[in-house]
XYZ file of C-alpha atoms in Angstrom:
762
model
C 36.383 0.644 -2.445
C 36.365 4.191 -3.350
C 39.092 6.432 -5.223
C 40.138 10.083 -5.713
C 42.327 11.772 -8.404
C 44.096 14.290 -6.169
C 45.512 17.395 -8.307
C 47.139 18.972 -5.305
C 47.645 19.052 -1.610
C 45.206 21.224 0.558
C 44.532 20.297 4.022
C 46.536 17.061 4.026
C 49.375 16.513 6.425
C 52.844 18.068 5.577
C 56.460 17.304 6.935
C 59.677 18.760 5.961
C 62.871 17.727 4.114
C 66.146 19.360 3.899
C 66.721 20.483 0.370
C 69.026 18.350 -1.664
C 67.612 15.379 0.243
C 69.419 12.567 -1.674
C 66.125 10.419 -2.034
C 64.801 13.224 -4.537
C 67.603 13.435 -7.115
C 67.018 11.899 -10.750
C 69.203 10.933 -13.595
C 68.917 11.506 -17.098
C 71.162 10.438 -20.314
C 71.111 9.686 -23.983
C 70.701 6.021 -25.090
C 72.593 3.528 -25.302
C 74.396 4.756 -22.130
C 72.549 3.791 -18.811
C 72.881 5.423 -15.355
C 71.150 5.170 -11.914
C 70.981 7.068 -8.888
C 70.597 5.306 -5.501
C 70.672 6.403 -2.003
C 73.615 4.841 0.117
C 72.724 6.695 3.429
C 70.656 9.488 4.987
C 73.025 12.075 3.392
C 74.774 10.066 0.755
C 73.739 9.102 -3.000
C 75.496 7.210 -5.578
C 75.459 7.213 -9.565
C 76.594 4.125 -11.517
C 77.074 4.596 -15.175
C 77.559 2.329 -18.174
C 79.285 4.204 -21.150
C 79.372 3.329 -24.777
C 79.919 6.450 -26.836
C 82.332 9.432 -26.822
C 79.276 11.928 -26.169
C 77.764 9.961 -23.371
C 76.777 12.369 -20.515
C 74.595 11.552 -17.549
C 73.092 14.368 -15.659
C 72.602 14.306 -11.887
C 69.488 16.507 -11.385
C 67.667 18.323 -8.783
C 64.561 19.979 -9.702
C 62.755 23.135 -8.108
C 59.494 21.810 -9.036
C 58.660 17.926 -7.991
C 57.231 16.630 -11.189
C 57.681 12.896 -10.171
C 55.801 12.358 -6.851
C 51.999 11.956 -6.082
C 50.802 15.539 -5.640
C 49.811 14.321 -2.114
C 53.376 13.473 -1.557
C 55.575 15.986 -3.476
C 57.994 18.577 -1.815
C 57.109 22.136 -2.374
C 58.116 24.230 -5.393
C 60.797 26.552 -4.402
C 62.925 28.188 -7.218
C 64.795 30.786 -5.047
C 68.119 29.276 -4.178
C 69.812 32.460 -2.766
C 69.652 31.614 0.739
C 71.104 28.029 0.330
C 74.580 26.975 0.895
C 75.075 23.341 -0.226
C 78.171 21.040 0.856
C 79.103 17.541 -0.022
C 82.006 15.141 -0.305
C 82.888 14.217 -3.786
C 84.199 10.718 -4.730
C 84.510 9.233 -8.230
C 86.123 6.750 -10.495
C 85.792 5.887 -14.138
C 84.563 9.130 -14.948
C 86.516 12.395 -16.064
C 87.717 13.858 -12.670
C 86.693 17.370 -11.225
C 89.920 19.029 -12.504
C 89.701 17.869 -16.077
C 88.483 19.795 -19.268
C 84.997 18.501 -19.676
C 84.713 17.382 -15.990
C 81.865 17.791 -13.772
C 80.039 20.955 -14.273
C 77.003 21.983 -12.327
C 74.634 23.411 -15.043
C 71.950 25.788 -13.496
C 68.836 26.398 -15.672
C 66.409 29.353 -14.832
C 66.021 33.050 -15.293
C 68.134 35.963 -14.610
C 66.994 38.933 -12.581
C 65.150 40.603 -15.507
C 63.009 37.355 -16.011
C 64.916 36.244 -19.219
C 65.869 32.530 -19.581
C 69.517 31.714 -18.678
C 71.611 28.940 -18.068
C 74.856 28.994 -16.078
C 78.059 26.416 -16.068
C 79.597 26.069 -12.612
C 82.725 24.165 -12.711
C 82.828 22.239 -9.545
C 86.474 22.129 -9.328
C 86.465 25.868 -8.814
C 84.602 25.227 -5.375
C 86.431 22.058 -4.406
C 88.896 21.155 -1.757
C 91.054 18.023 -2.082
C 92.098 15.625 -4.865
C 90.133 15.445 -8.257
C 88.410 12.217 -7.256
C 87.952 13.110 -3.388
C 86.988 16.504 -2.518
C 84.817 18.773 -0.459
C 82.644 20.922 -2.502
C 81.041 23.956 -0.962
C 78.254 26.259 -3.090
C 77.008 29.250 -1.631
C 74.241 30.272 -4.343
C 74.256 33.744 -3.164
C 77.876 33.874 -4.425
C 78.201 31.382 -7.244
C 79.872 31.962 -10.651
C 80.121 30.130 -13.633
C 83.014 30.155 -15.995
C 86.063 27.719 -16.380
C 88.578 30.105 -14.921
C 87.791 32.353 -11.931
C 88.042 35.164 -11.399
C 88.798 35.978 -14.883
C 85.998 34.201 -16.641
C 83.437 34.718 -13.942
C 79.878 34.717 -14.925
C 77.875 35.452 -11.730
C 74.780 33.200 -10.973
C 71.325 34.977 -10.181
C 69.778 32.090 -8.238
C 66.375 33.604 -7.310
C 64.331 31.684 -10.179
C 65.810 28.342 -10.821
C 63.923 25.526 -12.733
C 66.691 22.831 -12.457
C 70.252 22.036 -11.900
C 72.317 19.236 -12.852
C 75.764 17.936 -12.504
C 77.301 16.399 -15.668
C 79.111 13.165 -15.589
C 80.985 11.873 -18.662
C 83.429 8.970 -19.438
C 87.229 9.528 -19.617
C 87.141 9.250 -23.541
C 84.446 12.039 -23.826
C 85.181 14.219 -26.771
C 81.404 15.078 -27.628
C 81.424 13.520 -31.239
C 79.014 10.651 -32.027
C 81.467 7.901 -32.153
C 81.996 4.717 -30.099
C 84.397 4.404 -27.279
C 87.488 2.241 -27.669
C 85.848 0.130 -25.280
C 82.634 0.383 -23.317
C 83.316 1.578 -19.573
C 81.762 2.219 -16.295
C 81.861 4.632 -13.652
C 80.510 5.972 -10.533
C 80.434 9.089 -8.418
C 79.312 9.385 -4.639
C 78.140 12.504 -2.838
C 78.261 11.928 0.677
C 77.885 14.308 3.779
C 75.304 16.179 1.823
C 74.407 19.306 3.855
C 72.212 22.413 3.034
C 71.826 25.399 5.448
C 70.674 28.882 5.085
C 66.893 30.432 4.937
C 66.042 28.215 1.915
C 67.304 24.812 3.271
C 64.204 23.454 4.411
C 61.273 22.250 2.125
C 57.527 21.217 2.918
C 56.755 17.830 1.646
C 53.570 15.763 1.594
C 53.441 13.455 4.615
C 49.896 11.850 3.850
C 49.445 8.223 4.898
C 46.701 6.612 3.302
C 45.291 3.696 5.186
C 46.202 0.056 3.667
C 43.504 -0.721 1.282
C 44.085 -4.399 0.222
C 45.087 -3.588 -3.595
C 48.500 -4.334 -4.632
C 50.570 -2.170 -7.231
C 52.749 -3.084 -10.159
C 55.677 -0.991 -11.529
C 58.253 -1.195 -14.063
C 62.120 -0.268 -14.391
C 61.664 1.261 -17.621
C 59.265 4.021 -16.278
C 61.097 4.316 -13.056
C 64.739 4.175 -13.731
C 65.572 7.887 -13.289
C 64.252 7.964 -9.725
C 65.825 6.499 -6.577
C 64.276 3.030 -5.259
C 63.662 4.901 -2.066
C 61.549 7.551 -3.567
C 59.524 5.016 -5.619
C 58.842 2.864 -2.560
C 58.065 5.743 -0.584
C 55.384 6.542 -2.845
C 53.986 2.967 -2.745
C 54.048 2.744 1.098
C 52.322 6.151 1.908
C 49.417 5.480 -0.804
C 48.311 2.373 1.150
C 50.018 -0.265 -0.840
C 51.305 -3.530 1.001
C 52.475 -7.051 0.142
C 54.082 -7.819 -2.941
C 54.877 -5.503 -5.847
C 54.802 -6.729 -9.367
C 58.197 -5.277 -10.779
C 58.577 -5.520 -14.576
C 62.391 -5.511 -15.185
C 61.549 -4.028 -18.458
C 62.381 -4.421 -22.238
C 64.900 -1.321 -22.754
C 67.137 -0.226 -20.018
C 68.242 -3.278 -17.930
C 70.810 -5.150 -20.241
C 74.377 -4.868 -20.913
C 75.185 -4.170 -24.441
C 77.839 -5.462 -27.019
C 79.030 -3.609 -30.008
C 78.356 -5.468 -33.439
C 77.478 -4.803 -37.074
C 77.452 -1.096 -36.460
C 75.020 -1.318 -33.453
C 74.524 -2.430 -29.924
C 72.974 -5.837 -28.817
C 72.030 -7.437 -25.733
C 75.324 -9.040 -24.406
C 75.229 -13.044 -24.463
C 78.262 -13.287 -22.168
C 78.900 -12.146 -18.491
C 76.629 -10.110 -16.551
C 73.238 -9.587 -18.225
C 72.376 -6.490 -16.644
C 74.455 -3.374 -16.808
C 75.951 -1.848 -13.708
C 73.467 0.802 -13.314
C 70.665 -1.285 -13.562
C 72.196 -3.974 -11.015
C 72.850 -1.152 -8.569
C 69.157 0.003 -8.876
C 67.609 -3.261 -8.367
C 69.928 -4.411 -5.684
C 68.840 -1.100 -3.866
C 65.283 -1.401 -4.729
C 65.183 -5.018 -3.332
C 67.047 -3.719 -0.028
C 64.479 -0.987 0.373
C 61.523 -3.168 -0.266
C 62.791 -5.678 2.460
C 63.282 -2.775 4.954
C 59.770 -1.372 4.113
C 57.935 -4.700 4.435
C 57.350 -5.247 0.833
C 57.955 -8.526 -1.271
C 58.809 -8.312 -4.941
C 57.143 -10.480 -7.710
C 60.164 -10.209 -10.188
C 58.522 -10.030 -13.851
C 60.358 -10.702 -17.162
C 58.567 -10.810 -20.628
C 59.526 -12.142 -24.119
C 60.212 -8.681 -25.462
C 63.213 -6.474 -26.005
C 63.790 -3.223 -27.623
C 64.099 -3.864 -31.274
C 67.108 -1.959 -31.909
C 69.068 -3.880 -29.397
C 67.721 -7.267 -30.097
C 69.669 -9.892 -32.240
C 68.008 -10.600 -35.520
C 67.888 -14.295 -34.917
C 65.823 -13.841 -31.799
C 63.025 -12.194 -33.524
C 59.500 -13.794 -33.927
C 58.594 -13.380 -37.626
C 55.731 -13.750 -39.995
C 55.904 -15.878 -43.041
C 57.359 -13.209 -45.213
C 60.172 -12.520 -42.678
C 58.730 -9.501 -41.114
C 59.552 -9.159 -37.590
C 57.097 -9.016 -34.922
C 57.238 -5.465 -33.669
C 54.980 -3.858 -30.871
C 53.426 -0.358 -31.437
C 55.686 1.465 -29.051
C 57.927 4.195 -30.238
C 60.551 3.088 -30.600
C 59.288 -0.596 -31.011
C 60.124 -3.676 -29.129
C 60.419 -7.098 -30.703
C 58.996 -10.464 -29.585
C 61.540 -13.064 -28.728
C 60.894 -16.657 -30.529
C 60.070 -19.294 -27.805
C 61.881 -21.782 -30.440
C 65.573 -19.692 -30.160
C 67.744 -21.395 -27.925
C 70.000 -18.184 -27.451
C 66.861 -16.124 -26.824
C 65.604 -18.412 -24.152
C 68.964 -18.784 -22.538
C 69.124 -15.090 -22.262
C 65.727 -14.838 -20.294
C 66.903 -17.820 -18.226
C 69.986 -15.972 -17.136
C 68.041 -12.726 -16.467
C 65.829 -14.774 -14.275
C 68.622 -16.225 -12.373
C 70.208 -12.753 -11.924
C 66.908 -11.301 -10.494
C 66.591 -14.370 -8.200
C 70.220 -13.838 -6.857
C 69.240 -10.312 -6.138
C 66.045 -11.519 -4.377
C 67.883 -13.739 -2.112
C 70.815 -11.622 -1.202
C 68.175 -9.063 0.132
C 66.487 -11.668 2.171
C 62.964 -11.448 0.130
C 60.893 -14.601 -0.495
C 61.762 -15.331 -4.091
C 58.860 -14.805 -6.527
C 59.164 -14.743 -10.333
C 56.560 -13.643 -13.080
C 56.872 -14.660 -16.864
C 54.980 -11.680 -18.276
C 52.801 -12.030 -21.174
C 54.512 -14.630 -23.161
C 52.840 -15.090 -26.638
C 53.258 -15.498 -30.307
C 52.810 -12.083 -32.133
C 50.196 -11.413 -34.464
C 50.387 -8.609 -37.054
C 47.561 -6.070 -37.182
C 46.292 -7.855 -40.359
C 46.047 -11.166 -38.447
C 49.558 -13.014 -39.765
C 50.847 -14.954 -37.033
C 54.640 -14.553 -36.288
C 55.351 -18.337 -36.311
C 57.926 -18.417 -39.239
C 61.530 -17.185 -37.668
C 64.017 -19.959 -38.642
C 64.187 -21.430 -35.124
C 60.373 -21.732 -35.034
C 60.172 -23.336 -38.404
C 62.697 -25.901 -37.578
C 60.886 -26.788 -34.269
C 57.481 -26.948 -36.027
C 58.527 -29.361 -38.677
C 60.658 -27.557 -41.158
C 57.827 -25.992 -43.462
C 54.869 -25.163 -41.193
C 51.755 -24.764 -42.962
C 50.896 -21.182 -43.977
C 48.280 -19.054 -41.975
C 47.216 -16.075 -43.913
C 45.558 -14.704 -40.976
C 44.184 -16.243 -37.465
C 41.041 -14.283 -37.950
C 40.090 -15.977 -41.217
C 38.388 -19.718 -41.019
C 41.137 -22.418 -40.413
C 41.376 -25.936 -41.291
C 42.738 -28.886 -39.547
C 46.572 -28.455 -40.595
C 46.231 -24.852 -39.254
C 44.838 -25.555 -35.941
C 47.268 -28.309 -35.651
C 50.204 -25.779 -36.215
C 48.486 -23.389 -33.487
C 48.567 -26.623 -31.234
C 52.203 -27.346 -31.814
C 53.196 -23.625 -31.402
C 51.452 -23.431 -28.104
C 53.479 -26.733 -26.950
C 56.487 -24.976 -27.879
C 55.535 -21.944 -25.875
C 54.674 -23.634 -22.879
C 57.685 -25.752 -22.825
C 59.820 -22.635 -22.975
C 57.926 -21.176 -20.011
C 58.451 -24.427 -18.198
C 62.321 -24.299 -18.668
C 62.274 -20.406 -17.680
C 60.455 -20.978 -14.491
C 62.699 -24.044 -13.584
C 65.503 -21.761 -14.110
C 64.007 -19.393 -11.289
C 63.352 -22.398 -9.195
C 66.818 -23.625 -9.593
C 68.280 -20.337 -8.621
C 66.000 -19.789 -5.707
C 64.680 -22.836 -4.153
C 60.979 -22.287 -3.018
C 60.619 -19.789 -5.566
C 56.980 -19.127 -6.248
C 56.172 -19.018 -9.982
C 53.558 -16.735 -11.809
C 52.535 -16.825 -15.309
C 50.843 -13.570 -16.634
C 48.383 -13.891 -19.654
C 46.945 -10.843 -21.313
C 43.399 -12.087 -21.895
C 42.319 -9.387 -24.775
C 45.197 -10.917 -27.170
C 45.315 -14.359 -26.249
C 41.410 -14.589 -26.261
C 40.647 -12.245 -29.194
C 36.868 -12.836 -30.033
C 37.927 -12.491 -33.863
C 40.498 -15.226 -33.798
C 38.940 -18.113 -31.298
C 41.523 -20.592 -32.449
C 44.505 -18.423 -31.282
C 44.166 -19.628 -27.631
C 45.541 -22.830 -28.707
C 48.886 -21.077 -29.386
C 48.713 -18.423 -26.651
C 46.802 -19.998 -23.804
C 48.337 -23.308 -24.231
C 47.090 -26.390 -22.214
C 50.811 -26.792 -21.058
C 50.079 -23.815 -18.833
C 47.465 -25.743 -16.935
C 47.556 -26.189 -13.078
C 50.055 -27.336 -11.677
C 52.472 -25.718 -14.147
C 52.764 -22.599 -11.892
C 51.708 -21.559 -8.592
C 49.647 -18.586 -9.379
C 47.935 -17.374 -12.579
C 47.899 -13.814 -13.151
C 45.245 -12.099 -15.566
C 44.978 -8.703 -16.907
C 42.612 -7.092 -19.674
C 43.050 -3.364 -19.521
C 41.665 -2.904 -23.173
C 38.376 -4.290 -22.101
C 38.447 -2.324 -18.941
C 39.065 0.878 -20.193
C 36.491 0.323 -22.909
C 33.709 -0.840 -20.214
C 33.568 -4.160 -21.735
C 32.704 -6.127 -18.622
C 31.121 -8.987 -20.546
C 34.541 -9.706 -22.153
C 36.245 -9.793 -18.862
C 33.741 -12.236 -17.397
C 33.813 -14.557 -20.432
C 37.684 -14.392 -20.672
C 38.207 -15.015 -16.946
C 35.779 -17.910 -16.862
C 37.626 -19.209 -20.183
C 41.135 -19.163 -18.593
C 39.804 -20.620 -15.421
C 38.011 -23.540 -17.332
C 41.057 -24.129 -19.675
C 43.836 -23.757 -17.220
C 42.163 -24.951 -14.010
C 43.296 -22.388 -11.555
C 40.609 -21.635 -8.904
C 39.968 -17.853 -8.148
C 42.072 -17.895 -5.025
C 45.008 -19.225 -7.166
C 44.795 -16.215 -9.292
C 45.865 -12.450 -9.332
C 44.466 -9.781 -11.222
C 46.013 -6.519 -12.764
C 43.592 -3.853 -13.173
C 44.009 -1.509 -16.003
C 46.565 0.950 -17.530
C 46.146 4.836 -18.083
C 48.567 5.499 -20.957
C 48.461 9.326 -21.129
C 47.364 11.738 -18.620
C 44.497 13.240 -20.451
C 42.956 9.641 -20.280
C 42.629 10.045 -16.522
C 38.866 9.271 -16.457
C 39.879 5.617 -17.059
C 40.642 5.289 -13.413
C 37.009 4.816 -12.476
C 36.728 1.702 -14.669
C 40.081 0.426 -13.529
C 39.069 0.737 -9.808
C 35.955 -1.101 -10.570
C 37.651 -3.824 -12.090
C 39.751 -4.454 -9.247
C 36.941 -4.393 -6.983
C 35.276 -6.966 -9.153
C 38.386 -9.305 -9.104
C 38.224 -9.450 -5.435
C 34.402 -9.920 -5.265
C 34.878 -13.007 -7.636
C 37.470 -14.431 -5.162
C 40.822 -13.412 -6.697
C 43.817 -13.841 -4.121
C 45.015 -10.300 -4.927
C 44.270 -7.441 -7.309
C 47.008 -5.218 -8.566
C 46.531 -1.668 -9.849
C 49.043 -1.265 -12.945
C 51.041 0.841 -12.705
C 52.610 3.006 -9.900
C 54.293 5.594 -12.317
C 50.558 6.375 -13.751
C 49.252 6.324 -10.003
C 51.980 8.888 -9.124
C 51.491 10.962 -12.416
C 47.570 10.981 -12.137
C 47.082 11.583 -8.452
C 45.287 8.355 -8.074
C 44.240 7.529 -4.498
C 42.561 4.113 -3.407
C 40.985 3.842 0.004
C 38.126 1.820 1.878
C 35.132 3.536 3.166
C 33.343 2.621 6.283
C 30.168 1.326 4.133
C 32.619 -1.174 2.300
C 33.843 -2.495 5.561
C 30.507 -3.132 6.884
C 28.555 -3.893 3.519
C 27.111 -7.232 2.419
C 27.492 -10.921 2.948
C 26.185 -12.585 -0.356
C 24.516 -15.328 1.749
C 21.120 -16.616 2.192
C 18.955 -16.015 5.406
C 19.478 -19.511 6.873
C 15.415 -19.994 7.494
C 12.675 -20.152 4.864
C 10.043 -17.823 5.419
C 6.712 -19.526 5.807
C 3.060 -18.047 4.779
C 2.887 -16.993 8.444
C 5.941 -14.556 8.086
C 4.881 -10.903 7.826
C 5.703 -8.754 4.992
C 5.135 -5.111 5.144
C 5.979 -2.990 2.048
C 6.321 0.689 3.078
C 6.697 4.192 1.585
C 7.257 7.558 3.088
C 4.832 10.138 2.107
C 4.311 13.949 3.233
C 0.678 14.615 3.582
C -0.587 18.483 3.973
C -4.259 18.772 4.832
C -5.605 22.277 4.442
C -8.151 24.021 6.589
C -10.882 22.925 3.904
C -9.725 19.285 4.120
C -7.880 19.104 0.709
C -4.781 17.005 0.984
C -1.270 17.661 -0.929
C 0.648 14.496 -0.973
C 4.607 14.286 -1.715
C 6.086 10.850 -2.118
C 9.389 11.270 -0.545
C 10.688 8.013 -1.839
C 10.991 7.101 -5.435
C 10.326 3.457 -4.439
C 9.034 1.459 -1.512
C 11.035 -0.751 0.758
C 9.778 -3.725 2.700
C 9.745 -4.941 6.292
C 9.926 -8.430 7.154
C 9.144 -10.434 10.421
C 10.622 -13.855 9.970
C 9.874 -14.967 13.539
C 7.146 -17.170 12.260
C 9.440 -19.080 10.150
C 11.122 -20.542 13.101
C 10.007 -24.323 13.435
C 12.712 -26.081 15.656
C 15.517 -25.603 18.269
C 18.016 -26.203 15.397
C 16.151 -23.054 13.584
C 16.942 -20.815 16.760
C 20.626 -22.079 16.873
C 20.904 -21.314 13.084
C 19.420 -17.812 13.594
C 21.616 -17.063 16.696
C 24.903 -17.996 14.795
C 23.638 -16.216 11.852
C 22.820 -13.011 13.515
C 26.402 -12.976 15.323
C 28.098 -13.573 12.186
C 26.306 -10.466 10.451
C 27.358 -8.506 13.478
C 23.557 -7.845 14.083
C 22.440 -5.024 11.625
C 26.099 -4.188 10.440
C 26.052 -6.385 7.418
C 23.478 -7.384 4.948
C 22.480 -10.533 3.259
C 20.147 -12.188 0.990
C 16.308 -13.196 1.883
C 13.800 -15.001 -0.619
C 10.415 -13.106 -0.209
C 7.745 -15.802 -0.121
C 5.309 -13.653 -1.908
C 7.473 -11.914 -4.408
C 10.578 -13.602 -5.854
C 10.387 -13.467 -9.470
C 10.016 -11.360 -12.434
C 6.823 -13.018 -13.186
C 6.462 -16.416 -15.388
C 10.040 -16.686 -15.669
C 9.883 -15.905 -19.399
C 12.603 -13.878 -20.867
C 10.009 -11.067 -21.887
C 8.715 -10.894 -18.468
C 10.077 -7.331 -17.748
C 11.151 -4.669 -20.156
C 14.558 -3.311 -19.214
C 15.078 -0.738 -21.763
C 15.564 0.047 -25.497
C 18.869 -0.063 -27.451
C 20.553 2.820 -28.744
C 23.187 0.850 -30.803
C 26.058 1.431 -28.300
C 24.878 0.464 -24.896
C 25.438 -2.887 -23.829
C 24.259 -2.835 -19.860
C 20.802 -3.070 -18.727
C 19.761 -2.914 -15.041
C 17.346 -5.339 -14.052
C 13.934 -4.220 -12.925
C 10.635 -5.220 -12.049
C 7.405 -3.035 -12.993
C 4.532 -2.437 -10.563
C 2.353 -0.634 -12.825
C 3.971 2.659 -13.332
C 6.277 1.926 -10.353
C 9.762 0.373 -10.825
C 11.900 -1.397 -8.614
C 15.617 -2.284 -9.275
C 16.584 -5.954 -8.694
C 20.197 -5.997 -7.505
C 20.405 -9.661 -6.059
C 19.104 -12.032 -9.108
C 19.267 -15.753 -8.205
C 22.384 -17.258 -9.979
C 21.487 -19.181 -13.167
C 17.842 -17.679 -13.341
C 18.255 -14.665 -15.629
C 16.951 -15.109 -19.176
C 17.362 -12.218 -21.747
C 15.689 -11.532 -24.825
C 15.978 -8.672 -27.797
C 12.819 -7.844 -29.491
C 11.377 -10.871 -27.845
C 14.031 -13.394 -29.161
C 15.777 -15.035 -26.434
C 19.679 -14.810 -26.488
C 22.346 -16.239 -24.565
C 24.954 -13.821 -25.536
C 25.133 -12.037 -22.328
C 26.617 -12.137 -18.569
C 25.263 -10.818 -15.410
C 27.466 -8.211 -13.320
C 27.493 -7.562 -9.754
C 24.605 -5.334 -8.849
C 21.981 -6.976 -11.180
C 23.290 -5.575 -14.339
C 22.708 -7.542 -17.682
C 26.040 -7.128 -20.097
C 25.286 -7.870 -23.621
C 28.001 -9.094 -25.640
C 26.952 -6.777 -28.662
C 24.922 -3.708 -28.362
C 21.298 -3.945 -29.387
C 20.207 -2.048 -32.589
C 18.711 1.355 -31.638
C 15.000 0.699 -30.955
C 15.570 -2.748 -30.088
C 13.579 -3.841 -26.897
C 15.568 -5.489 -23.957
C 13.646 -7.718 -21.618
C 14.353 -10.343 -19.151
C 12.955 -12.791 -16.773
C 14.648 -13.830 -13.588
C 14.187 -15.068 -9.772
C 15.565 -12.704 -7.128
C 16.358 -12.231 -3.519
C 15.769 -9.019 -1.479
C 18.957 -7.567 0.145
C 17.975 -7.022 3.798
C 19.512 -6.613 7.357
C 18.401 -7.158 10.764
C 16.515 -4.199 11.915
C 17.689 -4.323 15.484
C 21.096 -4.501 17.434
C 19.597 -6.977 19.620
C 17.710 -10.429 19.026
C 15.401 -11.862 21.826
C 14.695 -15.399 21.100
C 13.312 -17.622 24.219
C 13.391 -21.381 24.274
C 10.324 -21.009 26.833
C 8.599 -18.944 24.385
C 9.247 -20.974 21.351
C 8.135 -24.270 23.370
C 4.751 -22.501 24.756
C 3.814 -22.076 20.837
C 4.354 -18.356 20.556
C 6.538 -16.829 17.403
C 9.438 -14.796 18.405
C 9.967 -11.310 16.485
C 12.743 -11.359 14.081
C 12.236 -7.966 12.329
C 14.479 -7.485 9.030
C 14.403 -4.501 6.517
C 15.185 -4.105 2.855
C 18.608 -2.435 1.983
C 18.769 -0.174 -1.002
C 21.544 -0.823 -3.191
C 20.848 0.969 -6.352
């Protein structure tokens, strides 16, 4: 497949939306409170909020510049609001009403007529007709004033250069002080009958529709909680993603909190999800169903550290908690702690309930369950619950990267069994909540298959996960992908297949992750990794993740050449000695009046034509040939051919052909065959035939990538000669759109003509 990083819309299709379209509002707020915005109709939206503090304040935001959509899908930047008149019906409960002090205020941020930064505070009650909790609000931006009391405190708004505006939503106990509410509370507002008219009422918006390309996409609530589900899924649909979306419910925003010991911790009673997250996920599921998406609901063994109960955390032998490197950090939950695992089962049950209510096929993923390892190699196997489950006083492991004895490896085996047992119970809970649920296990290969800690797989890729523990094995390896370490990917996937027994068609692959906008160049490796996963037979490949796709302008699409490319199959009839083999070049020859010639080679290398007709020996060969021709759509699709005269590097020795010289960094070397000073790229080596040597010493520390590229596990030293021996096939296609083979001609002893031509793949 091909991809493009789009930075702006140029000639692509556009449509229009009404300014203040409900799909394109966002929310923001301080933690620990939570809020979400969802669309409830073509002209209606709802904000749900969960309050904990007396200074909690949610903002319902409209931005003049679309900073959240893909560049090809964003609405136009329009900062002049002076021609707009906005009307809506306001309804609310559980929040300060329109007429209250500190009640809903429209804050407008921008610049005044002189270009100086300004903010205006427009009290909505001044423009409302009705009751404080059910009113019609009318805002004419050309005649709008801030101030609490009008006209005495009027502060006229200049709406010609606005960046954003937001409506403040606060709890009834709001004071502005940083203190706990008497009791946590929930509230909501609804804006319905939203209408905008006037000269600035309509905005252009990207209306690009990327054709379906076969890749899936992943997303996460922690990255998208501020958007409407309708907006997020619009982006996925128009960018060509189909099928099921992997949706990570997250580790920081979905849960309900209880106050304890001067902090807030995930609730262990009642609803596990706060009202904002619950409303968002219900809307997400309903919209996914409407658009034809499925959802693979994902839960991990991870919680934001500040809200995680101390007893739930994995810990190293010295009691240090296992924390990730995120800021703020998240904590890893102990598979041995009954309370922590019961909590995850409750989350799974809640998500399956949302899925089945929306009419979606239930699909559940256990995402990256593992025992955490500290940066210095200390495993976090020593929280109180784990120690009790592992015998009371488990043997110490100073570092999983140091040599381990039998007691240490036995401990890792026991920890793996404990982890596998916890995931089995979690998967069973999802199936109990939604009979027929398809279960997925996601393993992050660079951590669980750390080359410096080969025994760690005992704990973090346990045999208890072997087929048929889950319906689908999902793999990801983005550290290797963005580093270009294809050899580790190939070995990691092969080891996971061998250890757990899931065939490629029973696997999914999650390709890459671009953390920061300045790392957008990593998309090339991510797209290639997704292609490679499909090529090796994975049932599905997903791009991780949708928020980064939207941010960086990533566009995935198929090209015509991909749809009519190459079938990695052998020509069904062996070419005999009578077959015609015709190497050809293209040379421009200019002859002067005196007979002198100037010759210019137009091609850097030759290509070969074949006539496979003399290889036909029987009527069975004719039938096989005709079937093969039809399956290839004539010359549309390439295939492999074994050249009877040139099919190996030479003697088959690992020093047959020089591939290149090491520079201390490069690990990939293309297979080539030398013909004097001419060099031919070998793109279709015979599987299992490649042998490699470094400075004449054969090595097995390599893998062979698609396209005939050798990937060494370790970069050769500067000046080291890399060589190889191999057998190879020639990529060819049928040379003509028609194939004439007559039974009478064959019986008369005349050879049919079956012209083939070499395909350049380099």
